[in-house]
mmCIF file of C-alpha atoms and ligand atoms in Angstrom:
data_model
loop_
_atom_site.group_PDB
_atom_site.id
_atom_site.type_symbol
_atom_site.label_atom_id
_atom_site.label_comp_id
_atom_site.label_asym_id
_atom_site.label_seq_id
_atom_site.Cartn_x
_atom_site.Cartn_y
_atom_site.Cartn_z
ATOM 1 C CA UNK A 1 0.000 0.000 0.000
ATOM 2 C CA UNK A 2 2.723 2.390 1.110
ATOM 3 C CA UNK A 3 4.820 1.299 -1.860
ATOM 4 C CA UNK A 4 2.011 1.915 -4.372
ATOM 5 C CA UNK A 5 1.402 5.348 -2.900
ATOM 6 C CA UNK A 6 5.057 6.207 -3.289
ATOM 7 C CA UNK A 7 5.118 4.943 -6.861
ATOM 8 C CA UNK A 8 2.214 7.236 -7.759
ATOM 9 C CA UNK A 9 3.941 10.207 -6.139
ATOM 10 C CA UNK A 10 7.099 9.393 -8.060
ATOM 11 C CA UNK A 11 5.294 9.474 -11.426
ATOM 12 C CA UNK A 12 3.464 12.701 -10.723
ATOM 13 C CA UNK A 13 6.588 14.444 -9.538
ATOM 14 C CA UNK A 14 8.837 13.082 -12.240
ATOM 15 C CA UNK A 15 8.953 16.423 -13.961
ATOM 16 C CA UNK A 16 12.346 17.408 -12.605
ATOM 17 C CA UNK A 17 11.155 20.940 -11.932
ATOM 18 C CA UNK A 18 14.366 23.029 -11.747
ATOM 19 C CA UNK A 19 13.177 24.705 -8.538
ATOM 20 C CA UNK A 20 12.569 21.362 -6.878
ATOM 21 C CA UNK A 21 15.896 20.093 -8.153
ATOM 22 C CA UNK A 22 17.758 23.128 -6.793
ATOM 23 C CA UNK A 23 16.058 22.781 -3.424
ATOM 24 C CA UNK A 24 16.920 19.075 -3.366
ATOM 25 C CA UNK A 25 20.560 19.705 -4.268
ATOM 26 C CA UNK A 26 20.815 22.387 -1.571
ATOM 27 C CA UNK A 27 19.457 20.008 1.065
ATOM 28 C CA UNK A 28 21.910 17.301 0.056
ATOM 29 C CA UNK A 29 24.782 19.798 0.070
ATOM 30 C CA UNK A 30 23.756 20.854 3.599
ATOM 31 C CA UNK A 31 23.943 17.192 4.728
ATOM 32 C CA UNK A 32 20.187 16.970 5.340
ATOM 33 C CA UNK A 33 18.695 13.510 5.145
ATOM 34 C CA UNK A 34 16.236 12.930 2.275
ATOM 35 C CA UNK A 35 13.194 11.003 3.503
ATOM 36 C CA UNK A 36 10.816 8.671 1.560
ATOM 37 C CA UNK A 37 8.042 11.195 0.964
ATOM 38 C CA UNK A 38 10.375 14.065 0.037
ATOM 39 C CA UNK A 39 10.710 15.032 -3.595
ATOM 40 C CA UNK A 40 13.769 13.516 -5.235
ATOM 41 C CA UNK A 41 15.042 13.318 -8.824
ATOM 42 C CA UNK A 42 14.149 10.063 -10.554
ATOM 43 C CA UNK A 43 17.828 9.277 -11.162
ATOM 44 C CA UNK A 44 18.505 9.592 -7.412
ATOM 45 C CA UNK A 45 15.633 7.203 -6.671
ATOM 46 C CA UNK A 46 16.858 4.738 -9.321
ATOM 47 C CA UNK A 47 20.464 4.799 -8.150
ATOM 48 C CA UNK A 48 19.460 4.260 -4.557
ATOM 49 C CA UNK A 49 17.030 1.472 -5.413
ATOM 50 C CA UNK A 50 19.802 -0.227 -7.407
ATOM 51 C CA UNK A 51 22.463 0.161 -4.729
ATOM 52 C CA UNK A 52 20.325 -0.662 -1.688
ATOM 53 C CA UNK A 53 18.625 -3.666 -3.322
ATOM 54 C CA UNK A 54 21.968 -5.010 -4.561
ATOM 55 C CA UNK A 55 23.339 -4.521 -1.081
ATOM 56 C CA UNK A 56 20.353 -6.475 0.307
ATOM 57 C CA UNK A 57 20.860 -9.273 -2.229
ATOM 58 C CA UNK A 58 24.539 -9.449 -1.226
ATOM 59 C CA UNK A 59 23.621 -9.948 2.420
ATOM 60 C CA UNK A 60 21.196 -12.744 1.554
ATOM 61 C CA UNK A 61 23.415 -14.528 -0.971
ATOM 62 C CA UNK A 62 26.278 -13.901 1.471
ATOM 63 C CA UNK A 63 24.629 -16.282 3.948
ATOM 64 C CA UNK A 64 25.364 -19.227 1.663
ATOM 65 C CA UNK A 65 29.184 -19.530 1.789
ATOM 66 C CA UNK A 66 29.166 -19.512 5.606
ATOM 67 C CA UNK A 67 25.914 -21.445 5.973
ATOM 68 C CA UNK A 68 27.803 -24.235 4.275
ATOM 69 C CA UNK A 69 30.008 -24.569 7.410
ATOM 70 C CA UNK A 70 27.437 -24.372 10.233
ATOM 71 C CA UNK A 71 27.121 -28.155 10.530
ATOM 72 C CA UNK A 72 30.897 -28.604 10.304
ATOM 73 C CA UNK A 73 32.071 -25.903 12.730
ATOM 74 C CA UNK A 74 34.820 -27.389 14.921
ATOM 75 C CA UNK A 75 33.125 -26.793 18.312
ATOM 76 C CA UNK A 76 29.753 -25.943 19.818
ATOM 77 C CA UNK A 77 31.022 -22.429 20.592
ATOM 78 C CA UNK A 78 32.105 -21.855 16.995
ATOM 79 C CA UNK A 79 28.827 -23.283 15.720
ATOM 80 C CA UNK A 80 26.717 -20.986 17.940
ATOM 81 C CA UNK A 81 28.737 -17.924 16.884
ATOM 82 C CA UNK A 82 28.562 -18.777 13.184
ATOM 83 C CA UNK A 83 24.832 -19.442 13.389
ATOM 84 C CA UNK A 84 24.309 -16.026 15.011
ATOM 85 C CA UNK A 85 26.445 -14.343 12.355
ATOM 86 C CA UNK A 86 24.563 -15.921 9.466
ATOM 87 C CA UNK A 87 21.264 -14.911 11.093
ATOM 88 C CA UNK A 88 22.581 -11.353 11.389
ATOM 89 C CA UNK A 89 23.201 -11.306 7.624
ATOM 90 C CA UNK A 90 19.557 -12.288 7.063
ATOM 91 C CA UNK A 91 18.524 -9.395 9.307
ATOM 92 C CA UNK A 92 20.736 -6.987 7.332
ATOM 93 C CA UNK A 93 19.083 -8.144 4.121
ATOM 94 C CA UNK A 94 15.661 -7.503 5.638
ATOM 95 C CA UNK A 95 16.438 -3.969 6.875
ATOM 96 C CA UNK A 96 17.901 -3.160 3.477
ATOM 97 C CA UNK A 97 14.940 -4.541 1.497
ATOM 98 C CA UNK A 98 12.667 -2.434 3.737
ATOM 99 C CA UNK A 99 14.804 0.668 3.124
ATOM 100 C CA UNK A 100 14.720 0.031 -0.641
ATOM 101 C CA UNK A 101 10.932 -0.525 -0.589
ATOM 102 C CA UNK A 102 10.441 3.024 0.716
ATOM 103 C CA UNK A 103 11.677 4.172 -2.720
ATOM 104 C CA UNK A 104 8.720 2.537 -4.444
ATOM 105 C CA UNK A 105 9.847 -0.891 -5.622
ATOM 106 C CA UNK A 106 8.310 -3.935 -3.979
ATOM 107 C CA UNK A 107 10.338 -6.689 -2.360
ATOM 108 C CA UNK A 108 8.921 -9.192 -4.883
ATOM 109 C CA UNK A 109 10.164 -7.060 -7.778
ATOM 110 C CA UNK A 110 13.620 -6.819 -6.241
ATOM 111 C CA UNK A 111 13.826 -10.562 -5.617
ATOM 112 C CA UNK A 112 12.626 -11.242 -9.145
ATOM 113 C CA UNK A 113 15.397 -8.966 -10.479
ATOM 114 C CA UNK A 114 17.944 -11.014 -8.531
ATOM 115 C CA UNK A 115 16.582 -14.349 -9.709
ATOM 116 C CA UNK A 116 16.396 -13.285 -13.350
ATOM 117 C CA UNK A 117 20.019 -12.084 -13.238
ATOM 118 C CA UNK A 118 19.011 -8.451 -13.823
ATOM 119 C CA UNK A 119 20.210 -7.297 -10.406
ATOM 120 C CA UNK A 120 23.741 -7.854 -9.205
ATOM 121 C CA UNK A 121 25.088 -8.995 -5.852
ATOM 122 C CA UNK A 122 28.628 -8.739 -4.558
ATOM 123 C CA UNK A 123 31.199 -10.677 -6.586
ATOM 124 C CA UNK A 124 32.783 -11.982 -3.383
ATOM 125 C CA UNK A 125 29.987 -14.465 -2.750
ATOM 126 C CA UNK A 126 30.708 -16.358 -5.958
ATOM 127 C CA UNK A 127 33.795 -18.008 -4.468
ATOM 128 C CA UNK A 128 33.627 -21.345 -2.613
ATOM 129 C CA UNK A 129 34.408 -21.902 1.085
ATOM 130 C CA UNK A 130 36.767 -24.884 0.964
ATOM 131 C CA UNK A 131 38.075 -25.142 4.538
ATOM 132 C CA UNK A 132 37.233 -23.901 8.039
ATOM 133 C CA UNK A 133 39.965 -21.246 7.647
ATOM 134 C CA UNK A 134 37.808 -19.690 4.911
ATOM 135 C CA UNK A 135 35.245 -18.839 7.592
ATOM 136 C CA UNK A 136 37.983 -16.951 9.455
ATOM 137 C CA UNK A 137 39.092 -15.226 6.243
ATOM 138 C CA UNK A 138 35.528 -14.194 5.363
ATOM 139 C CA UNK A 139 34.959 -12.582 8.761
ATOM 140 C CA UNK A 140 38.356 -10.901 8.765
ATOM 141 C CA UNK A 141 38.571 -9.787 5.119
ATOM 142 C CA UNK A 142 35.043 -9.793 3.681
ATOM 143 C CA UNK A 143 33.347 -8.301 6.739
ATOM 144 C CA UNK A 144 36.393 -6.052 7.149
ATOM 145 C CA UNK A 145 35.918 -4.734 3.595
ATOM 146 C CA UNK A 146 32.155 -4.480 4.147
ATOM 147 C CA UNK A 147 32.664 -2.300 7.266
ATOM 148 C CA UNK A 148 35.157 -0.085 5.467
ATOM 149 C CA UNK A 149 32.534 0.523 2.772
ATOM 150 C CA UNK A 150 29.556 0.748 5.130
ATOM 151 C CA UNK A 151 30.771 3.056 7.904
ATOM 152 C CA UNK A 152 30.653 6.065 5.530
ATOM 153 C CA UNK A 153 27.193 4.916 4.372
ATOM 154 C CA UNK A 154 25.876 5.756 7.856
ATOM 155 C CA UNK A 155 26.098 9.323 6.530
ATOM 156 C CA UNK A 156 24.576 8.564 3.135
ATOM 157 C CA UNK A 157 22.006 11.190 2.103
ATOM 158 C CA UNK A 158 18.940 8.875 2.119
ATOM 159 C CA UNK A 159 17.600 8.629 5.687
ATOM 160 C CA UNK A 160 16.267 5.031 5.740
ATOM 161 C CA UNK A 161 19.507 3.679 4.233
ATOM 162 C CA UNK A 162 21.699 5.677 6.632
ATOM 163 C CA UNK A 163 19.716 4.487 9.664
ATOM 164 C CA UNK A 164 19.794 0.848 8.553
ATOM 165 C CA UNK A 165 23.574 1.104 8.250
ATOM 166 C CA UNK A 166 24.030 2.133 11.900
ATOM 167 C CA UNK A 167 22.886 -1.198 13.278
ATOM 168 C CA UNK A 168 24.432 -3.165 10.429
ATOM 169 C CA UNK A 169 27.856 -1.624 11.093
ATOM 170 C CA UNK A 170 27.699 -2.539 14.790
ATOM 171 C CA UNK A 171 27.000 -6.153 13.866
ATOM 172 C CA UNK A 172 29.581 -6.243 11.075
ATOM 173 C CA UNK A 173 32.191 -5.122 13.562
ATOM 174 C CA UNK A 174 31.436 -8.196 15.706
ATOM 175 C CA UNK A 175 31.609 -10.340 12.561
ATOM 176 C CA UNK A 176 35.037 -8.994 11.657
ATOM 177 C CA UNK A 177 36.333 -9.766 15.146
ATOM 178 C CA UNK A 178 34.994 -13.320 15.142
ATOM 179 C CA UNK A 179 36.741 -13.916 11.812
ATOM 180 C CA UNK A 180 40.019 -12.465 13.009
ATOM 181 C CA UNK A 181 39.799 -14.538 16.184
ATOM 182 C CA UNK A 182 39.480 -17.698 14.074
ATOM 183 C CA UNK A 183 42.515 -16.574 12.069
ATOM 184 C CA UNK A 184 44.511 -15.996 15.287
ATOM 185 C CA UNK A 185 43.672 -19.525 16.448
ATOM 186 C CA UNK A 186 44.564 -21.067 13.088
ATOM 187 C CA UNK A 187 47.738 -19.030 12.556
ATOM 188 C CA UNK A 188 48.990 -20.024 16.011
ATOM 189 C CA UNK A 189 47.871 -23.630 15.731
ATOM 190 C CA UNK A 190 49.541 -26.683 14.194
ATOM 191 C CA UNK A 191 51.628 -26.279 10.996
ATOM 192 C CA UNK A 192 48.657 -27.693 9.064
ATOM 193 C CA UNK A 193 46.285 -25.111 10.569
ATOM 194 C CA UNK A 194 48.731 -22.305 9.771
ATOM 195 C CA UNK A 195 48.979 -23.613 6.198
ATOM 196 C CA UNK A 196 45.174 -23.552 5.936
ATOM 197 C CA UNK A 197 45.094 -19.959 7.241
ATOM 198 C CA UNK A 198 47.694 -18.878 4.647
ATOM 199 C CA UNK A 199 45.838 -20.704 1.875
ATOM 200 C CA UNK A 200 42.582 -18.938 2.832
ATOM 201 C CA UNK A 201 44.338 -15.543 2.787
ATOM 202 C CA UNK A 202 45.847 -16.387 -0.619
ATOM 203 C CA UNK A 203 42.418 -17.156 -2.088
ATOM 204 C CA UNK A 204 40.346 -14.376 -0.452
ATOM 205 C CA UNK A 205 42.765 -11.428 -0.638
ATOM 206 C CA UNK A 206 42.253 -10.334 -4.252
ATOM 207 C CA UNK A 207 38.477 -10.987 -4.377
ATOM 208 C CA UNK A 208 38.191 -8.866 -1.183
ATOM 209 C CA UNK A 209 39.915 -5.939 -2.917
ATOM 210 C CA UNK A 210 37.486 -6.348 -5.844
ATOM 211 C CA UNK A 211 34.510 -5.901 -3.495
ATOM 212 C CA UNK A 212 35.079 -2.131 -3.550
ATOM 213 C CA UNK A 213 34.134 -2.035 -7.231
ATOM 214 C CA UNK A 214 36.010 -0.939 -10.346
ATOM 215 C CA UNK A 215 38.736 1.727 -10.215
ATOM 216 C CA UNK A 216 37.317 5.257 -9.977
ATOM 217 C CA UNK A 217 38.174 6.067 -13.599
ATOM 218 C CA UNK A 218 36.068 3.069 -14.728
ATOM 219 C CA UNK A 219 33.236 3.504 -12.242
ATOM 220 C CA UNK A 220 30.232 4.910 -14.113
ATOM 221 C CA UNK A 221 28.248 5.702 -10.955
ATOM 222 C CA UNK A 222 30.792 7.162 -8.543
ATOM 223 C CA UNK A 223 30.879 10.818 -9.670
ATOM 224 C CA UNK A 224 27.105 11.350 -9.489
ATOM 225 C CA UNK A 225 26.734 9.264 -6.330
ATOM 226 C CA UNK A 226 29.433 11.333 -4.616
ATOM 227 C CA UNK A 227 27.711 14.553 -5.718
ATOM 228 C CA UNK A 228 24.405 13.370 -4.263
ATOM 229 C CA UNK A 229 26.211 12.077 -1.170
ATOM 230 C CA UNK A 230 24.896 8.590 -1.719
ATOM 231 C CA UNK A 231 28.527 7.471 -1.642
ATOM 232 C CA UNK A 232 30.752 9.398 0.742
ATOM 233 C CA UNK A 233 34.095 7.967 -0.415
ATOM 234 C CA UNK A 234 35.153 6.569 -3.760
ATOM 235 C CA UNK A 235 35.900 2.925 -4.560
ATOM 236 C CA UNK A 236 39.670 3.541 -4.720
ATOM 237 C CA UNK A 237 39.780 5.595 -1.510
ATOM 238 C CA UNK A 238 38.039 2.827 0.421
ATOM 239 C CA UNK A 239 40.174 0.090 -1.151
ATOM 240 C CA UNK A 240 43.341 1.948 -0.140
ATOM 241 C CA UNK A 241 42.114 2.358 3.452
ATOM 242 C CA UNK A 242 41.288 -1.345 3.605
ATOM 243 C CA UNK A 243 44.764 -2.361 2.424
ATOM 244 C CA UNK A 244 46.425 0.017 4.905
ATOM 245 C CA UNK A 245 44.475 -1.381 7.857
ATOM 246 C CA UNK A 246 44.613 -5.038 6.857
ATOM 247 C CA UNK A 247 48.288 -5.532 5.965
ATOM 248 C CA UNK A 248 49.492 -4.973 9.572
ATOM 249 C CA UNK A 249 46.796 -7.408 10.745
ATOM 250 C CA UNK A 250 48.218 -10.060 8.389
ATOM 251 C CA UNK A 251 51.692 -9.335 9.764
ATOM 252 C CA UNK A 252 50.424 -9.802 13.320
ATOM 253 C CA UNK A 253 49.096 -13.209 12.266
ATOM 254 C CA UNK A 254 52.477 -14.101 10.753
ATOM 255 C CA UNK A 255 50.810 -14.562 7.341
ATOM 256 C CA UNK A 256 51.943 -13.219 3.992
ATOM 257 C CA UNK A 257 49.682 -11.091 1.803
ATOM 258 C CA UNK A 258 49.866 -12.701 -1.676
ATOM 259 C CA UNK A 259 51.101 -9.585 -3.463
ATOM 260 C CA UNK A 260 54.791 -9.301 -4.456
ATOM 261 C CA UNK A 261 54.294 -5.600 -5.264
ATOM 262 C CA UNK A 262 52.972 -4.679 -1.832
ATOM 263 C CA UNK A 263 55.196 -1.979 -0.374
ATOM 264 C CA UNK A 264 54.840 0.807 2.172
ATOM 265 C CA UNK A 265 54.966 4.203 0.496
ATOM 266 C CA UNK A 266 56.230 6.728 3.023
ATOM 267 C CA UNK A 267 55.310 9.721 0.890
ATOM 268 C CA UNK A 268 51.618 8.818 0.515
ATOM 269 C CA UNK A 269 51.445 7.293 3.982
ATOM 270 C CA UNK A 270 49.905 4.092 2.617
ATOM 271 C CA UNK A 271 50.753 0.879 0.834
ATOM 272 C CA UNK A 272 51.345 0.567 -2.888
ATOM 273 C CA UNK A 273 49.842 -2.671 -4.103
ATOM 274 C CA UNK A 274 49.841 -4.803 -7.246
ATOM 275 C CA UNK A 275 47.395 -4.736 -10.144
ATOM 276 C CA UNK A 276 43.971 -6.242 -9.552
ATOM 277 C CA UNK A 277 42.789 -8.708 -12.179
ATOM 278 C CA UNK A 278 39.821 -6.694 -13.497
ATOM 279 C CA UNK A 279 39.138 -9.304 -16.162
ATOM 280 C CA UNK A 280 38.323 -11.730 -13.362
ATOM 281 C CA UNK A 281 36.133 -9.113 -11.642
ATOM 282 C CA UNK A 282 34.051 -8.414 -14.767
ATOM 283 C CA UNK A 283 33.717 -12.135 -15.501
ATOM 284 C CA UNK A 284 32.330 -12.691 -11.993
ATOM 285 C CA UNK A 285 30.001 -9.687 -12.382
ATOM 286 C CA UNK A 286 28.718 -11.288 -15.619
ATOM 287 C CA UNK A 287 27.721 -14.351 -13.588
ATOM 288 C CA UNK A 288 30.750 -16.493 -14.442
ATOM 289 C CA UNK A 289 32.097 -16.793 -10.885
ATOM 290 C CA UNK A 290 33.289 -20.221 -9.672
ATOM 291 C CA UNK A 291 30.061 -21.042 -7.795
ATOM 292 C CA UNK A 292 27.664 -18.481 -9.313
ATOM 293 C CA UNK A 293 25.251 -21.088 -10.655
ATOM 294 C CA UNK A 294 25.018 -22.910 -7.301
ATOM 295 C CA UNK A 295 24.389 -19.621 -5.504
ATOM 296 C CA UNK A 296 21.461 -18.630 -7.735
ATOM 297 C CA UNK A 297 20.036 -22.159 -7.698
ATOM 298 C CA UNK A 298 20.071 -22.127 -3.885
ATOM 299 C CA UNK A 299 18.352 -18.725 -3.761
ATOM 300 C CA UNK A 300 15.633 -19.702 -6.249
ATOM 301 C CA UNK A 301 14.953 -22.951 -4.389
ATOM 302 C CA UNK A 302 14.770 -21.128 -1.052
ATOM 303 C CA UNK A 303 12.272 -18.657 -2.562
ATOM 304 C CA UNK A 304 10.098 -21.440 -4.008
ATOM 305 C CA UNK A 305 10.245 -23.571 -0.880
ATOM 306 C CA UNK A 306 9.311 -20.557 1.249
ATOM 307 C CA UNK A 307 6.204 -19.762 -0.835
ATOM 308 C CA UNK A 308 3.911 -21.472 1.686
ATOM 309 C CA UNK A 309 5.279 -19.274 4.502
ATOM 310 C CA UNK A 310 4.581 -16.091 2.532
ATOM 311 C CA UNK A 311 1.090 -17.357 1.640
ATOM 312 C CA UNK A 312 0.331 -18.300 5.256
ATOM 313 C CA UNK A 313 1.543 -14.910 6.505
ATOM 314 C CA UNK A 314 -0.612 -13.107 3.922
ATOM 315 C CA UNK A 315 -3.679 -15.228 4.844
ATOM 316 C CA UNK A 316 -3.097 -14.541 8.543
ATOM 317 C CA UNK A 317 -2.825 -10.800 7.896
ATOM 318 C CA UNK A 318 -6.029 -10.833 5.806
ATOM 319 C CA UNK A 319 -7.888 -12.627 8.616
ATOM 320 C CA UNK A 320 -6.531 -10.196 11.207
ATOM 321 C CA UNK A 321 -7.716 -7.235 9.136
ATOM 322 C CA UNK A 322 -11.139 -8.838 8.633
ATOM 323 C CA UNK A 323 -11.522 -9.429 12.396
ATOM 324 C CA UNK A 324 -10.489 -5.860 13.133
ATOM 325 C CA UNK A 325 -12.974 -4.466 10.609
ATOM 326 C CA UNK A 326 -15.840 -6.616 11.987
HETATM 327 N N1 LIG B 1 30.146 -6.971 -7.108
HETATM 328 O O1 LIG B 1 29.959 2.462 -10.839
HETATM 329 P P1 LIG B 1 30.281 1.409 -9.812
HETATM 330 C C1 LIG B 1 28.741 -7.747 2.758
HETATM 331 C C2 LIG B 1 28.910 -3.130 -10.226
HETATM 332 S S1 LIG B 1 27.799 -6.676 1.859
HETATM 333 C C3 LIG B 1 29.206 -6.915 -8.078
HETATM 334 O O2 LIG B 1 31.475 1.629 -8.986
HETATM 335 P P2 LIG B 1 28.558 1.782 -7.511
HETATM 336 C C4 LIG B 1 28.241 -8.175 4.103
HETATM 337 C C5 LIG B 1 27.976 -1.996 -9.825
HETATM 338 O O3 LIG B 1 26.805 -2.488 -9.223
HETATM 339 C C6 LIG B 1 28.685 -6.485 0.326
HETATM 340 N N2 LIG B 1 28.968 -5.824 -8.812
HETATM 341 O O4 LIG B 1 28.971 1.153 -8.918
HETATM 342 C C7 LIG B 1 28.526 -9.600 4.319
HETATM 343 C C8 LIG B 1 27.752 -1.340 -11.163
HETATM 344 O O5 LIG B 1 26.824 -2.063 -11.927
HETATM 345 P P3 LIG B 1 25.285 -1.584 -12.112
HETATM 346 C C9 LIG B 1 27.947 -5.604 -0.574
HETATM 347 C C10 LIG B 1 29.730 -4.739 -8.546
HETATM 348 O O6 LIG B 1 27.241 1.245 -7.153
HETATM 349 C C11 LIG B 1 29.758 -10.028 4.732
HETATM 350 C C12 LIG B 1 29.071 -1.537 -11.889
HETATM 351 O O7 LIG B 1 29.721 -2.606 -11.243
HETATM 352 N N3 LIG B 1 28.086 -4.226 -0.165
HETATM 353 O O8 LIG B 1 29.732 -8.097 2.282
HETATM 354 C C13 LIG B 1 30.726 -4.726 -7.562
HETATM 355 O O9 LIG B 1 28.720 3.269 -7.511
HETATM 356 C C14 LIG B 1 30.015 -11.371 4.944
HETATM 357 C C15 LIG B 1 29.937 -0.295 -11.856
HETATM 358 O O10 LIG B 1 30.402 -0.009 -10.520
HETATM 359 C C16 LIG B 1 27.374 -3.256 -0.739
HETATM 360 O O11 LIG B 1 26.572 -3.502 -1.608
HETATM 361 C C17 LIG B 1 30.915 -5.904 -6.826
HETATM 362 N N4 LIG B 1 31.861 -6.000 -5.865
HETATM 363 O O12 LIG B 1 29.664 1.225 -6.497
HETATM 364 C C18 LIG B 1 27.512 -10.536 4.117
HETATM 365 C C19 LIG B 1 27.621 -1.869 -0.204
HETATM 366 N N5 LIG B 1 31.298 -3.510 -7.541
HETATM 367 O O13 LIG B 1 24.629 -1.753 -10.769
HETATM 368 C C20 LIG B 1 27.768 -11.901 4.334
HETATM 369 C C21 LIG B 1 26.801 -0.831 -0.881
HETATM 370 C C22 LIG B 1 30.689 -2.781 -8.509
HETATM 371 O O14 LIG B 1 25.352 -0.122 -12.521
HETATM 372 C C23 LIG B 1 29.030 -12.306 4.754
HETATM 373 N N6 LIG B 1 27.187 -0.627 -2.245
HETATM 374 N N7 LIG B 1 29.758 -3.526 -9.094
HETATM 375 O O15 LIG B 1 24.719 -2.483 -13.146
HETATM 376 C C24 LIG B 1 28.170 0.205 -2.648
HETATM 377 O O16 LIG B 1 28.844 0.837 -1.846
HETATM 378 C C25 LIG B 1 28.396 0.385 -4.122
HETATM 379 O O17 LIG B 1 27.250 -0.096 -4.805
HETATM 380 C C26 LIG B 1 29.669 -0.360 -4.665
HETATM 381 C C27 LIG B 1 29.719 -0.153 -6.186
HETATM 382 C C28 LIG B 1 30.912 0.265 -4.047
HETATM 383 C C29 LIG B 1 29.614 -1.847 -4.366
#
């Protein structure tokens, strides 16, 4: 109902009146939050719907690589923590779908876009989790990269997205720590455990750097998104910060970052690092990632198998409304 109302408003106001546009731009420039019923340019609405829904899809698809290890976690403590983490990711997906719905697209439409391959989700979740050390590496590197990207989004210009990010960032910070704690245990364990930790770092390092998106000069959306304060830092700025924070953490673990060109650059006060394989990135974006097909199959099956839950919830709601009206 709310969604339909918003859609109507969007069509009526889609005239891009210069006065409205100027007022909108001034509010954004003053760091005001834009709220669902405020006027906004159609391109702003579209960009946000794309980014927030893709973010939501990433959280939901992102449950799969770790979900794969819940039954094989090495202790009850590890199992309970991993279960809680994977549930948190589901929660993040839900807040984000709700935030995106306030822009006028229904959850069903967004899910359909994911299942038909029209909408993207983060490349990182198209890689397999081969050993328990991968669970450590995901928490440390993938959640670490996610936090780096998401902390600035707490100040994104769209209110519902910014507010969703506050809670998500708190939880992601716990996720990063649990991953790093696994890495500490593995890196200080038996030679075989240390070898597994190094192998996980070797496989997850470059895909984690790709999470930040293409280099700024090849990023079609960054300039406008920075102007509208949807993005607060560019892909390259965030990637650099991530490298600078993470390399010392690898050193503390006694592990080697798999980049022969990695070198501290005193002048820029950050690390220089080797070339990212952008061919691989674009192939994964096109749906050619190592486990892309399995990921989409699992999501479609989950959606189909959950149909009865959605139907039951809708029937319950209809009955509740009927009783209230009577
Ligand atoms: N994967 O012009 P840009 C997580 C696409 S959550 C796939 O730079 P933009 C939590 C991009 O969509 C991880 N596609 O685009 C967790 C665009 O295509 P489009 C997700 C990518 O939007 C942890 C095209 O390339 N986080 O990990 C990727 O300005 C552990 C051109 O790119 C978010 O979504 C990619 N990596 O910047 C869960 C954060 N990068 O849509 C479970 C919010 C780029 O025009 C376990 N999103 N593309 O067809 C963002 O900050 C931005 O959307 C970027 C991309 C930075 C991802």
